[in-house]
CSV table of C-alpha atoms in Angstrom, one decimal:
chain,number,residue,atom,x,y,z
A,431,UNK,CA,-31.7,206.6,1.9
A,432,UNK,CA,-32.1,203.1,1.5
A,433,UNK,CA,-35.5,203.3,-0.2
A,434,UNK,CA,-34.7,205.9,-3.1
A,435,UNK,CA,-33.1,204.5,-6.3
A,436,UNK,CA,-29.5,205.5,-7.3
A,437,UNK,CA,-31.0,206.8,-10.2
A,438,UNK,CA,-33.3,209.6,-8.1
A,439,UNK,CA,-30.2,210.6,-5.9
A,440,UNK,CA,-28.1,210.7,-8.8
A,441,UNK,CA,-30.2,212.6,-10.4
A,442,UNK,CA,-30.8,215.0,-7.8
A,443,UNK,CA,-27.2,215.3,-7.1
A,444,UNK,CA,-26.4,216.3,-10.7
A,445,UNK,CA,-29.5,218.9,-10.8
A,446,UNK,CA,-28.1,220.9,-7.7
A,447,UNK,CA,-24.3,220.3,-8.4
A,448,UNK,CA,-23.4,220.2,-12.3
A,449,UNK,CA,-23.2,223.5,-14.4
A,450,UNK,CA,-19.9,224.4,-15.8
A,451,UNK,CA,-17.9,221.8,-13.8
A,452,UNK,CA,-15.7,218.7,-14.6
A,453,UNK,CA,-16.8,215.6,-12.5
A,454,UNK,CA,-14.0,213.2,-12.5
A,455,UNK,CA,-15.6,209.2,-11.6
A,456,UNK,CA,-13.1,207.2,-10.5
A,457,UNK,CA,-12.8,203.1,-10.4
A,458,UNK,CA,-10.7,201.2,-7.5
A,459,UNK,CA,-11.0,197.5,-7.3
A,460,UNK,CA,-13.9,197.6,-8.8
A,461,UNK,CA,-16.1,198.7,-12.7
A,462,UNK,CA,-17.2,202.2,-12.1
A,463,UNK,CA,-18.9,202.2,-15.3
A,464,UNK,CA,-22.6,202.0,-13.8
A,465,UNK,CA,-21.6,205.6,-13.4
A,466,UNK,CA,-20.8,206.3,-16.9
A,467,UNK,CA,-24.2,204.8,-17.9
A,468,UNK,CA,-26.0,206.8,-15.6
A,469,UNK,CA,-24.4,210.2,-16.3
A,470,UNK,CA,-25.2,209.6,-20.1
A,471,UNK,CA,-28.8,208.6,-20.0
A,472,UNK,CA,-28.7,211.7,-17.6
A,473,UNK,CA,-27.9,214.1,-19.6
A,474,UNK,CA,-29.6,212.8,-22.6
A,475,UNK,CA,-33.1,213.1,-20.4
A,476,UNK,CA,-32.0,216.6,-19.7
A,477,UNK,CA,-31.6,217.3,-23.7
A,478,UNK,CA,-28.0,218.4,-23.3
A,479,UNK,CA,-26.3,217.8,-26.4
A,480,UNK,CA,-23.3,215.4,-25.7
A,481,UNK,CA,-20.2,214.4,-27.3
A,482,UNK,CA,-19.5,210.9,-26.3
A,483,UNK,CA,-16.1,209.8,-26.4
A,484,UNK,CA,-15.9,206.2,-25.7
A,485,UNK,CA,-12.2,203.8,-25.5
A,486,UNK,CA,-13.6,201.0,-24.2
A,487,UNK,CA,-16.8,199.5,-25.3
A,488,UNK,CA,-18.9,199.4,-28.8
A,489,UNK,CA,-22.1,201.9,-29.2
A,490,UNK,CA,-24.3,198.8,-29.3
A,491,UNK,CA,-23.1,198.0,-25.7
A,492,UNK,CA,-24.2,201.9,-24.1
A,493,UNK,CA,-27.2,201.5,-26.8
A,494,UNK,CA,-28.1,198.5,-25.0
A,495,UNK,CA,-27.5,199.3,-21.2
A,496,UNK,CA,-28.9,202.9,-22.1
A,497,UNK,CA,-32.5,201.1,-22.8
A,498,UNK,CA,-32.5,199.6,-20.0
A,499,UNK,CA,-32.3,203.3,-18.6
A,500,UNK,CA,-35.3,204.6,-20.5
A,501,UNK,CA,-32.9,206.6,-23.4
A,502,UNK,CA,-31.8,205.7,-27.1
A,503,UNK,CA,-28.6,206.6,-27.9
A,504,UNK,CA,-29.4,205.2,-31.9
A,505,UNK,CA,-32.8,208.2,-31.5
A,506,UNK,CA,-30.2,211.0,-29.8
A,507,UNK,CA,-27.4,210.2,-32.3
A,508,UNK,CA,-30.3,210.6,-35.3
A,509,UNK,CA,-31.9,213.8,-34.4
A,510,UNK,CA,-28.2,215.5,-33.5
A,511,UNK,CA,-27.7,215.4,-29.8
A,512,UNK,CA,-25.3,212.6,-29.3
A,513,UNK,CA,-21.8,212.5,-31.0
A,514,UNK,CA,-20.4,209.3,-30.1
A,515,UNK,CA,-16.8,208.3,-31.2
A,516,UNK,CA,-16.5,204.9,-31.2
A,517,UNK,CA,-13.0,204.4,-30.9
A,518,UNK,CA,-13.0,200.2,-30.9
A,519,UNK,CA,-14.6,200.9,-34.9
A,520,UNK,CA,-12.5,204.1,-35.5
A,521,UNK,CA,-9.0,202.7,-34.6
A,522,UNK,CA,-9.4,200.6,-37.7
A,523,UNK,CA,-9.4,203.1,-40.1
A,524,UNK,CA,-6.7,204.5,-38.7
A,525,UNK,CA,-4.6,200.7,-38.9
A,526,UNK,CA,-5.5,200.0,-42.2
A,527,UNK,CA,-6.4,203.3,-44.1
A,528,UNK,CA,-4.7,206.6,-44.9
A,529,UNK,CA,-7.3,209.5,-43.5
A,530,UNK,CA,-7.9,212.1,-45.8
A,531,UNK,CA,-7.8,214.7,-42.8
A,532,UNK,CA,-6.9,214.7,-39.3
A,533,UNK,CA,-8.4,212.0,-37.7
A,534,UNK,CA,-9.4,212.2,-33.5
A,535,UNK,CA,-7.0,209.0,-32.8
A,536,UNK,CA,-4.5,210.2,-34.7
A,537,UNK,CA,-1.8,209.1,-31.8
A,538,UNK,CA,-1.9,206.1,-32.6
A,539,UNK,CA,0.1,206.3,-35.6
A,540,UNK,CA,2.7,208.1,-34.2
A,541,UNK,CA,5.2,206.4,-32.8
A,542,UNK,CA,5.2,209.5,-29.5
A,543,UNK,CA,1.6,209.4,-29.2
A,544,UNK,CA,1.9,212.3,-27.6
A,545,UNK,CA,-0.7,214.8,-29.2
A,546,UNK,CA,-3.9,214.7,-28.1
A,547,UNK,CA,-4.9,217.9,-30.6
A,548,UNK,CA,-6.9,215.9,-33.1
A,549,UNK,CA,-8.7,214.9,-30.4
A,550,UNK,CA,-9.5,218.4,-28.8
A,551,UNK,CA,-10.2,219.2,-32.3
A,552,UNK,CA,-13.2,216.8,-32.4
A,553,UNK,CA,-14.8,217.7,-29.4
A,554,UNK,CA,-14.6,221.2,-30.1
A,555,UNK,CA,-16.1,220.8,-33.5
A,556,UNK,CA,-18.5,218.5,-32.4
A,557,UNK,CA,-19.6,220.9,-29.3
A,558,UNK,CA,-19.4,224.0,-31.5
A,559,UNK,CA,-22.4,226.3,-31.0
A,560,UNK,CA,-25.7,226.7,-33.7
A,561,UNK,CA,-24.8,229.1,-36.1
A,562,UNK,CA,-27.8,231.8,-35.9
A,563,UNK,CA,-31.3,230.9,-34.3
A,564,UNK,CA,-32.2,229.5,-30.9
A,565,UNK,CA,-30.0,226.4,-30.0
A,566,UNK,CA,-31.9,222.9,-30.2
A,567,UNK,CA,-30.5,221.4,-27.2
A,568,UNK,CA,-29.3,222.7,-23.7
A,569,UNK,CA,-25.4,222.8,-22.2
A,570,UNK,CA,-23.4,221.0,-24.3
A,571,UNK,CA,-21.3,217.5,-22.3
A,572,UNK,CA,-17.8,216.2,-23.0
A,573,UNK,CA,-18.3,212.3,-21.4
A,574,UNK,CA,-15.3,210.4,-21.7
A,575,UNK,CA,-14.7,206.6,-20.9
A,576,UNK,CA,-12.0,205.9,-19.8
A,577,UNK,CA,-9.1,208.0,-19.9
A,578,UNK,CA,-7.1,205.2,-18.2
A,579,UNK,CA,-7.2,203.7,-21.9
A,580,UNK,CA,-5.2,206.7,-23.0
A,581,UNK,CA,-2.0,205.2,-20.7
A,582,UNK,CA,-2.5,201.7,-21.9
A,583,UNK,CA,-2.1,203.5,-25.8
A,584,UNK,CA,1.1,204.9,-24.9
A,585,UNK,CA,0.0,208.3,-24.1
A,586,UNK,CA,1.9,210.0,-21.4
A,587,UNK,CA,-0.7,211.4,-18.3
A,588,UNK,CA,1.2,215.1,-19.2
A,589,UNK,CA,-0.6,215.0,-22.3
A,590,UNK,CA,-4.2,213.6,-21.0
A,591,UNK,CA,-3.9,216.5,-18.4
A,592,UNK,CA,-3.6,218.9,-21.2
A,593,UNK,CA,-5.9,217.5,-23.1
A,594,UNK,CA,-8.8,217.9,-20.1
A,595,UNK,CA,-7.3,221.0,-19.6
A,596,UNK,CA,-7.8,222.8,-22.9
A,597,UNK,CA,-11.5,221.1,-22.7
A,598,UNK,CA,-12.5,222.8,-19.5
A,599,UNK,CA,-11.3,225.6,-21.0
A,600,UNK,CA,-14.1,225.0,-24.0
A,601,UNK,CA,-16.4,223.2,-22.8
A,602,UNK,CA,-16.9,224.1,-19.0
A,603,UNK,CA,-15.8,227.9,-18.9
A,604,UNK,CA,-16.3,229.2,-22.5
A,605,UNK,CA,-20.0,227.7,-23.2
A,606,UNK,CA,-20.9,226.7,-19.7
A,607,UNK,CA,-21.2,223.4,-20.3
A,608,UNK,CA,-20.2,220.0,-18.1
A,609,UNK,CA,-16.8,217.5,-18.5
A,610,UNK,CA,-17.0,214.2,-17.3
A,611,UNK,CA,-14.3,211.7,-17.1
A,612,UNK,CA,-14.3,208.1,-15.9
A,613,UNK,CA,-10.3,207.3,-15.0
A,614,UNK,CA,-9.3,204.0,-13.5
A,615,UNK,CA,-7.1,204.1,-10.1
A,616,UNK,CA,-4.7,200.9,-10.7
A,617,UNK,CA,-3.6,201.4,-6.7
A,618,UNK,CA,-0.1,200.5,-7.7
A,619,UNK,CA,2.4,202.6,-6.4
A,620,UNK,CA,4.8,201.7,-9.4
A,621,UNK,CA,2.5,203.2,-11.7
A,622,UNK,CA,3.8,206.6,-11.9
A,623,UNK,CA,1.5,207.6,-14.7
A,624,UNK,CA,-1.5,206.3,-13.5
A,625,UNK,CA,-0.6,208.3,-9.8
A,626,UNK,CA,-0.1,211.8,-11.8
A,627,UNK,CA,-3.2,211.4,-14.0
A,628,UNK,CA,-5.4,210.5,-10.7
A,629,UNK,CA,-3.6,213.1,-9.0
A,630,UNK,CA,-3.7,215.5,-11.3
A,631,UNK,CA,-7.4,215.3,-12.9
A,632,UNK,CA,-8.8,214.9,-8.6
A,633,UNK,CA,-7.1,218.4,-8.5
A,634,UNK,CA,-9.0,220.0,-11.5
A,635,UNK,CA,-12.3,218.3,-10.6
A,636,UNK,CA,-15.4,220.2,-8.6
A,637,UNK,CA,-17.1,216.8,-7.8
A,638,UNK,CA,-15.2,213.3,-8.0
A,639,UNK,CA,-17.3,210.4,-6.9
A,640,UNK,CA,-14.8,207.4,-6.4
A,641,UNK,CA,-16.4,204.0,-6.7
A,642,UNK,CA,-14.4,201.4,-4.4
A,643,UNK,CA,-14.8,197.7,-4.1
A,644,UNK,CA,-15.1,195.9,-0.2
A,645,UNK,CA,-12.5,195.5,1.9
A,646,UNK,CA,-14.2,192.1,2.9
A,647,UNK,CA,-14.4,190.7,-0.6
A,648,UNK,CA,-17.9,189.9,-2.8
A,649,UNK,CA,-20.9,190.4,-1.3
A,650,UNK,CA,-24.3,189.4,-3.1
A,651,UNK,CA,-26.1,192.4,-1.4
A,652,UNK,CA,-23.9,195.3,-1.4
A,653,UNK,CA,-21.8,195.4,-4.4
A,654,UNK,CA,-19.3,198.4,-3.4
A,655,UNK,CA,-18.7,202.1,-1.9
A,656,UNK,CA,-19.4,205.3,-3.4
A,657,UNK,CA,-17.2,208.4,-2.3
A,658,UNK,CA,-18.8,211.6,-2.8
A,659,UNK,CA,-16.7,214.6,-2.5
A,660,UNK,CA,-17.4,218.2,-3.7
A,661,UNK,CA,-14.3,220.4,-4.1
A,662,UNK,CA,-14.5,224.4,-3.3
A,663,UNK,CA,-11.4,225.2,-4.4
A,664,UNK,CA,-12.6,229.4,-3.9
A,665,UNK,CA,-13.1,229.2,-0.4
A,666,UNK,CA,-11.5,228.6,2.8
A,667,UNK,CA,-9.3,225.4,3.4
A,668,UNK,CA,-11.9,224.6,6.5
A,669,UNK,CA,-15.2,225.1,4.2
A,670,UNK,CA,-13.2,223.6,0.8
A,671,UNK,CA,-13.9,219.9,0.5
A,672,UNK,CA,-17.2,218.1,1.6
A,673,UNK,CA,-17.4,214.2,1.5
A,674,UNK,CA,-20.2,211.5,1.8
A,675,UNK,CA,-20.2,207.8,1.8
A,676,UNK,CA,-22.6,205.4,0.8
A,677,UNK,CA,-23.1,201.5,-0.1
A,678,UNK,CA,-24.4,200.6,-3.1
A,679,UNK,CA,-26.3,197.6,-5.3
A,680,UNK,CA,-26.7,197.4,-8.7
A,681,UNK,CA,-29.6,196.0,-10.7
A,682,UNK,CA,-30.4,195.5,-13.7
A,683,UNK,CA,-32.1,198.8,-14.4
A,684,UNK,CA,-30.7,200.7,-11.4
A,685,UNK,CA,-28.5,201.0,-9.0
A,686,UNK,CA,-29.6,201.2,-5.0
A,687,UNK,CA,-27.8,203.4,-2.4
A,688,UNK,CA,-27.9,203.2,1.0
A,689,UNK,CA,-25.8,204.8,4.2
A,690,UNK,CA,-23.0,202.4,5.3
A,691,UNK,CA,-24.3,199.1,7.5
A,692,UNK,CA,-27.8,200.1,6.4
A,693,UNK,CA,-28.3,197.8,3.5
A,694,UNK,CA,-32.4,196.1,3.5
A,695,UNK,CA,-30.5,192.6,4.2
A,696,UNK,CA,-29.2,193.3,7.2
A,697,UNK,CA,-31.8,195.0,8.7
């Protein structure tokens, strides 16, 4: 294992794995977001069309990490495949301007932010099959990052779990597509919110691949821990869950896995 990239196990783990599933990617003492990156250029290779909803960082920022990845998020968003809400630019209108419709961050001028419809609304619209004619791109993909920032907003995790609900209900059963979700763990039992979102989106996911930090502290040549774990919810309690665990490094164009105490330094 230690010899294949991340990116060609990734890869192969999406290919036999992903179809109609929500994969929840989840952050503990450490930035999962190498795993957003990859998932994106992912799909994007695959000529899925892909709504990109992203709290956190600026296009130019995935633009730039997604060239080092071999994709252009500038070429997908041109031709059509990539809808990318860029919430850091978007929040502004919101601040300083009066839409003239219903805007996707729309909670944050309400004082309960607790509707999340405006949202749903976007990805639907954005996701919504080709009227007529054979469709340009493959499976449609929700990606989100991160719905931690949701909490931070004032959004309650009931209405983030609805919110992913009614998505699956779109995206993943209705036209077959793939959800995925990048949520950070906080690890502190006196965040109630951030417990029932974790809790509660680790329950609707088929795969979760939980990215932890060392127990020993920084290391130069093994950066963290990946999880793996597929959920069967349809079968047996024995036969349900399945669970891997590897090391990992990351590069500047990829990201190296290897089993545990198997790293090319040590051996």
């Amino acid at each position: 294992m230690a010899d294949r990239s991340g990116y060609q196990q990734m890869t192969a783990l999406g290919r036999s794995r992903l179809k109609g599933k929500l994969t929840l990617l989840c952050d503990a003492k450490t930035d999962g977001s190498f795993l957003v990156h990859h998932f994106l250029s992912f799909f994007l290779k695959a000529k899925c069309k892909v709504c990109f909803v992203a709290l956190v960082q600026s296009f130019s920022h995935y633009n730039i990490v997604g060239q080092k990845l071999g994709v252009s998020l500038t070429t997908a968003w041109e031709r059509g495949q990539l809808v990318f809400l860029e919430a850091l630019k978007t929040s502004l209108d919101i601040f300083f301007q009066t839409p003239a419709g219903p805007h996707p961050l729309q909670f944050l001028r309400e004082a309960s932010a607790r509707n999340l419809q405006p949202l749903y609304a976007f990805v639907q619209e954005a996701l919504k099959p080709e009227d007529g004619g054979e469709a340009t791109w493959r499976h449609p993909v929700l990606l989100v990052d991160d719905l931690s920032v949701l909490l931070s907003l004032g959004v309650r995790a009931v209405a983030v779990l609805d919110f992913i609900h009614y998505c699956r209900a779109t995206v993943c059963t209705e036209l077959k597509g793939n959800l995925v979700a990048l949520v950070h763990d906080s690890g502190d039992a006196a965040d109630e919110e951030n417990d029932l979102l974790v809790s509660g989106l680790s329950h609707q996911s088929h795969l979760i691949l939980r990215a932890e930090g060392l127990a020993t502290g920084f290391c130069k040549d093994v950066h963290g821990q990946l999880k793996v774990l597929w959920r069967r919810p349809s079968q047996a309690a024995a036969q349900r869950d399945r669970s891997l665990t590897y090391q990992y490094k990351i590069q500047d164009k990829t990201v190296s896995f290897f089993a545990k105490g198997l790293s090319p330094a040590v051996l």
